[in-house]
Coordinates of C-alpha atoms in Angstrom, one line a residue:
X1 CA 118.7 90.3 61.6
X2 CA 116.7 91.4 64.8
X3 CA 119.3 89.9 67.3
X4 CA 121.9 91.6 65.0
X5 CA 119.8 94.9 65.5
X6 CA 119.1 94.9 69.3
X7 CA 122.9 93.6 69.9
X8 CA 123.6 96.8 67.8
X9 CA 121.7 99.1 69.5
X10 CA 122.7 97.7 73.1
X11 CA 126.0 98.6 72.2
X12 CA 125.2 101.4 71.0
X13 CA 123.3 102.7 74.1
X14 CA 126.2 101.3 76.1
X15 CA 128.9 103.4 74.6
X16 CA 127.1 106.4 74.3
X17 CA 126.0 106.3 78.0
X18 CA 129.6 105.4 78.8
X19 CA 130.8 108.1 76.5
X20 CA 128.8 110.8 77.9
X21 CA 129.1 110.0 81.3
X22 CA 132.7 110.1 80.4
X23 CA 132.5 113.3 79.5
X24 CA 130.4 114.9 82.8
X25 CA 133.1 113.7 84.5
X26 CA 136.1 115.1 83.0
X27 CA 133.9 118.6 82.8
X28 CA 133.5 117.9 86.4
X29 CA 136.7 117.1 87.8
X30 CA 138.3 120.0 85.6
X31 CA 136.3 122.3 87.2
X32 CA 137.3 120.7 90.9
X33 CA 140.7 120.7 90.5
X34 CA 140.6 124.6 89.3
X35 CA 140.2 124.8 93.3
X36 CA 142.1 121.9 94.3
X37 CA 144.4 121.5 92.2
X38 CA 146.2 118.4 94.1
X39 CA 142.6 116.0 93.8
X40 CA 142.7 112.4 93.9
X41 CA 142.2 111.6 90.0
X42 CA 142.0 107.8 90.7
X43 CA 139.0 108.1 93.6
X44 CA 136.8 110.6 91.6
X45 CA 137.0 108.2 88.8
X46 CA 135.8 105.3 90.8
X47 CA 133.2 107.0 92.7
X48 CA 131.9 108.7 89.3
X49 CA 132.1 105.5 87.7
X50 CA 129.7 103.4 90.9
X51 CA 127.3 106.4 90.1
X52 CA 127.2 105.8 86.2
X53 CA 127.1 102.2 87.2
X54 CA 124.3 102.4 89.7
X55 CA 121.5 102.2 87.2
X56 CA 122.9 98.3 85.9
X57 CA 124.1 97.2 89.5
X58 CA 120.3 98.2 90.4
X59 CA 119.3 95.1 88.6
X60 CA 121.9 92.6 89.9
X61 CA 120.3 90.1 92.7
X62 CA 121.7 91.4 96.2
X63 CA 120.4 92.3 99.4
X64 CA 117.1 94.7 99.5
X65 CA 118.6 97.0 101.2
X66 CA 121.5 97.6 98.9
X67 CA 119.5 97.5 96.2
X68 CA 116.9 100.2 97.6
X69 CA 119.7 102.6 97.6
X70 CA 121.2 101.5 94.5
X71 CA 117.6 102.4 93.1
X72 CA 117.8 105.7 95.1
X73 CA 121.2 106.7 93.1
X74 CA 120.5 105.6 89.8
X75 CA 117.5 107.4 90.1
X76 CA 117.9 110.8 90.9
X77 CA 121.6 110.2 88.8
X78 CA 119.5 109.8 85.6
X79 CA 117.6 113.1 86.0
X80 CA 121.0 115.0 86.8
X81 CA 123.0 113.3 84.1
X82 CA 120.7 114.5 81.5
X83 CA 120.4 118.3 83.1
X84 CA 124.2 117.9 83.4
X85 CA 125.2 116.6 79.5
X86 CA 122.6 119.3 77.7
X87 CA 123.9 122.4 79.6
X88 CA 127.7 121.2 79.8
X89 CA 127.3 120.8 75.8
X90 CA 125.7 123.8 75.3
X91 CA 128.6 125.7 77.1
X92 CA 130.9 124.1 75.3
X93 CA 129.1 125.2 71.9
X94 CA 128.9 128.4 73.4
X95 CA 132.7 128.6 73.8
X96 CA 133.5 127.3 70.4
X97 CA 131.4 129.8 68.5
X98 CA 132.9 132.5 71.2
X99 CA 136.8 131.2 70.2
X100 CA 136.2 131.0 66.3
X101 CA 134.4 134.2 66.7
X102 CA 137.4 136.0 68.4
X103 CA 135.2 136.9 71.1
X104 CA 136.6 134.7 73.5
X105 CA 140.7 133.8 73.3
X106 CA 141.6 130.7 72.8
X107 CA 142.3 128.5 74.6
X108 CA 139.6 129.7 76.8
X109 CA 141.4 130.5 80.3
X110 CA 140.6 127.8 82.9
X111 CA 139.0 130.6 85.5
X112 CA 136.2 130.8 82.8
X113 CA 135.8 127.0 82.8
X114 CA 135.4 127.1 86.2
X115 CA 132.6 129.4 86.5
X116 CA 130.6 128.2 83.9
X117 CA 130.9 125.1 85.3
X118 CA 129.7 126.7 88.3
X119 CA 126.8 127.8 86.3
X120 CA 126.1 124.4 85.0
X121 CA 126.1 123.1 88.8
X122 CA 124.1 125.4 90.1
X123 CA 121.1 125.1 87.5
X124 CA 121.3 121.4 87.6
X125 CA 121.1 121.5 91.3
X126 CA 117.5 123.8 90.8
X127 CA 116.2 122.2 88.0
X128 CA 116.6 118.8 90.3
X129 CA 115.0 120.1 93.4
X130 CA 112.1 121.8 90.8
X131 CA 111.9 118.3 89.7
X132 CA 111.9 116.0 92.7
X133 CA 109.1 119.0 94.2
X134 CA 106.8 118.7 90.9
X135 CA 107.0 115.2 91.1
X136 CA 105.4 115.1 94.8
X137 CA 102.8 117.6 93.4
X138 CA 99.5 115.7 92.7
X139 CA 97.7 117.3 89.8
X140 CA 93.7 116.7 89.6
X141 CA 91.7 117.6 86.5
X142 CA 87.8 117.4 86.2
X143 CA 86.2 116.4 83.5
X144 CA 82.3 116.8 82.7
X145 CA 80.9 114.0 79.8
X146 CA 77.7 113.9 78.8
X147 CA 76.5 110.7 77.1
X148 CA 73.2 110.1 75.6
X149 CA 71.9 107.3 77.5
X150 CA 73.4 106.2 80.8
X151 CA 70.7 104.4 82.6
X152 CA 72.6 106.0 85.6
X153 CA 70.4 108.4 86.7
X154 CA 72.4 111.4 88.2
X155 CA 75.3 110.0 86.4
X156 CA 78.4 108.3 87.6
X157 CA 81.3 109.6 89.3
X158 CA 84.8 107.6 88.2
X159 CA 88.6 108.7 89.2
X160 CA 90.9 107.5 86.7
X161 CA 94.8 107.5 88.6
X162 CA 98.1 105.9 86.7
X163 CA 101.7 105.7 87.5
X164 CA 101.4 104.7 90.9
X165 CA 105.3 103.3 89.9
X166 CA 105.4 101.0 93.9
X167 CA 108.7 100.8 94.5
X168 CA 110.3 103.6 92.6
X169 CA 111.4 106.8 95.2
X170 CA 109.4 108.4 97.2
X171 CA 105.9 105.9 95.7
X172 CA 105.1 104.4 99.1
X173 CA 104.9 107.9 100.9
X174 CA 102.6 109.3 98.1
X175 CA 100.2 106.5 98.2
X176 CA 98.5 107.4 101.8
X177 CA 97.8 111.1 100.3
X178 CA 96.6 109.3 97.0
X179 CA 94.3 107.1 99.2
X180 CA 92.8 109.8 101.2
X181 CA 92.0 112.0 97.8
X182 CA 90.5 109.4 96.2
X183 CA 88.2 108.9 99.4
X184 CA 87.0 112.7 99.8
X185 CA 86.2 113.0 96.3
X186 CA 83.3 110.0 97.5
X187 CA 83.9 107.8 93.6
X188 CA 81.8 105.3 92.3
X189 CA 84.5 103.8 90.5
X190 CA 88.2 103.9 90.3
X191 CA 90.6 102.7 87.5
X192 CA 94.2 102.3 88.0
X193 CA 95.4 103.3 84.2
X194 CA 98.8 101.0 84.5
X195 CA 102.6 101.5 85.5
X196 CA 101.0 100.4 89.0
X197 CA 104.4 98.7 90.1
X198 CA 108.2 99.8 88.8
X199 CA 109.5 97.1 87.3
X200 CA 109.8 95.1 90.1
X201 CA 107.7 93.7 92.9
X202 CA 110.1 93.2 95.1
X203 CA 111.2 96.9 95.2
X204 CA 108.1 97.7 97.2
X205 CA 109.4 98.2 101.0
X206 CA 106.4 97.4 102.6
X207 CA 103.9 95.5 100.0
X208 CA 101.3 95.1 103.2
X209 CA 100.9 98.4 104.1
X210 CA 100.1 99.3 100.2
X211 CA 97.4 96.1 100.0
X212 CA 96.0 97.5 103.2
X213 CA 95.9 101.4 101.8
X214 CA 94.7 99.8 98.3
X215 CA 92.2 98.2 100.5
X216 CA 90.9 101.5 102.2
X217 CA 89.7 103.0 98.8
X218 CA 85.8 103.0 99.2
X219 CA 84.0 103.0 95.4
X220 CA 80.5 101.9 95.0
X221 CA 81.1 99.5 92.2
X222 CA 85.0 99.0 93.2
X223 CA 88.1 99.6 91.7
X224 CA 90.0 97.9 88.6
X225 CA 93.1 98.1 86.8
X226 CA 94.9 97.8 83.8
X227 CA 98.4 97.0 83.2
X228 CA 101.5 98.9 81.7
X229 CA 105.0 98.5 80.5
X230 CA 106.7 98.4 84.1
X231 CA 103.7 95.7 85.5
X232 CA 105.5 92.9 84.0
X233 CA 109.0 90.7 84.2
X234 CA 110.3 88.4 86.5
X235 CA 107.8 89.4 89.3
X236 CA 104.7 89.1 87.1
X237 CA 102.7 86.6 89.2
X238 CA 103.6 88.7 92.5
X239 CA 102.1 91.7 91.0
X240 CA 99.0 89.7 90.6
X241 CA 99.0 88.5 93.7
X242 CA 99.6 91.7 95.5
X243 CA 96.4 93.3 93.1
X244 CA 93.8 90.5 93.9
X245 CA 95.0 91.0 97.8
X246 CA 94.1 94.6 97.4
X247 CA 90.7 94.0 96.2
X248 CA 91.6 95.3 92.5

């Protein structure tokens, strides 16, 4: 019965990723061919479906550098497909309710497609760029505890980071920030709290340079880790490896 259930809900996952990606793109290419009315029907399919298809060709053994940008499309796809499907359905509820309504005639003229469309583009595009700009943003929070007995003396001073995510966009130009903070808040212990790698190992550009940044953090009694969900598969016992190299 469980192989039943996870076949069923692999399929299911398939075809409603399949469906809705099916359904961007026909929104999409509507509103393109409002302008030009003449498009290629046959290449926006195929491009549209190498995009929907990024995210499983990402996981298929090829060349690193194919696969970096593979990982590169399928990632910042995955954040605009979901922006793209829950404002291009909530048009289309909007123009439903308009048309049975009477406020809007039916069918709903194609210019109005077009620029709600438009509307759906252009939010998609700034809800992105918020996105990728929040998610280079480093947030700190401080946290005083008090404990009874500590045996410490003036206390302890510990920085507690997660979701490093080496080898995901854009990780291996955070760290050297990352590093540097770490080091000017002058810790005497740092804890990595998991999701230190994406998946896989092998998706880290330049695994030296991050043992040797890993290596720069100075903490008086060191720094340890944890592991999460993505510090696991095939690439397990590189992980490792790459963790005891970096003095964790």
């Amino acid at each position: 019965m469980r192989i039943v259930g996870i076949v069923f809900a692999g399929l299911f996952t398939l075809l409603f990723y399949g469906g809705t990606n099916y359904y961007i793109g026909k929104r999409l290419f509507q509103g393109l061919t409002f302008l030009f009315p003449h498009m290629n029907a046959a290449m926006f399919a195929g491009i549209g479906l190498f995009i929907a298809l990024s995210i499983f060709l990402a996981i298929v053994p090829m060349p690193a550098g194919l696969k970096g940008i593979l990982r590169w499309i399928s990632a910042y796809w995955m954040g605009i497909y979901v922006y793209l499907l829950i404002l291009f359905l909530l048009v289309d509820l909007l123009l439903f309710l308009g048309g049975i309504t009477h406020i809007l005639p039916v069918p709903v003229p194609q210019s109005l497609r077009f620029y709600l469309g438009l509307l759906v583009i252009g939010l998609t595009a700034g809800l992105a760029v918020y996105g990728v700009g929040n998610a280079n943003r480093i947030e700190k929070v401080s946290y005083n505890i008090q404990l009874n007995k500590t045996g410490l003396g003036d206390g302890i001073k510990i920085i507690l980071i997660s979701d490093l995510h080496l080898g995901a966009v854009h990780s291996e130009k955070r760290l050297p920030g990352i590093v540097r903070d770490i080091n000017q808040l002058k810790p005497d212990l740092v804890c990595i709290a998991g999701d230190i790698f994406d998946d896989d190992y092998f998706a880290i550009h330049d695994p030296e340079k991050a043992i040797t940044l890993l290596k720069d953090i100075t903490a008086t009694y060191g720094v340890y880790a944890c592991l999460g969900n993505h510090d696991g598969g095939k690439t397990f016992n590189e992980m490792l490896r790459f963790l005891e190299q970096s003095n964790v």
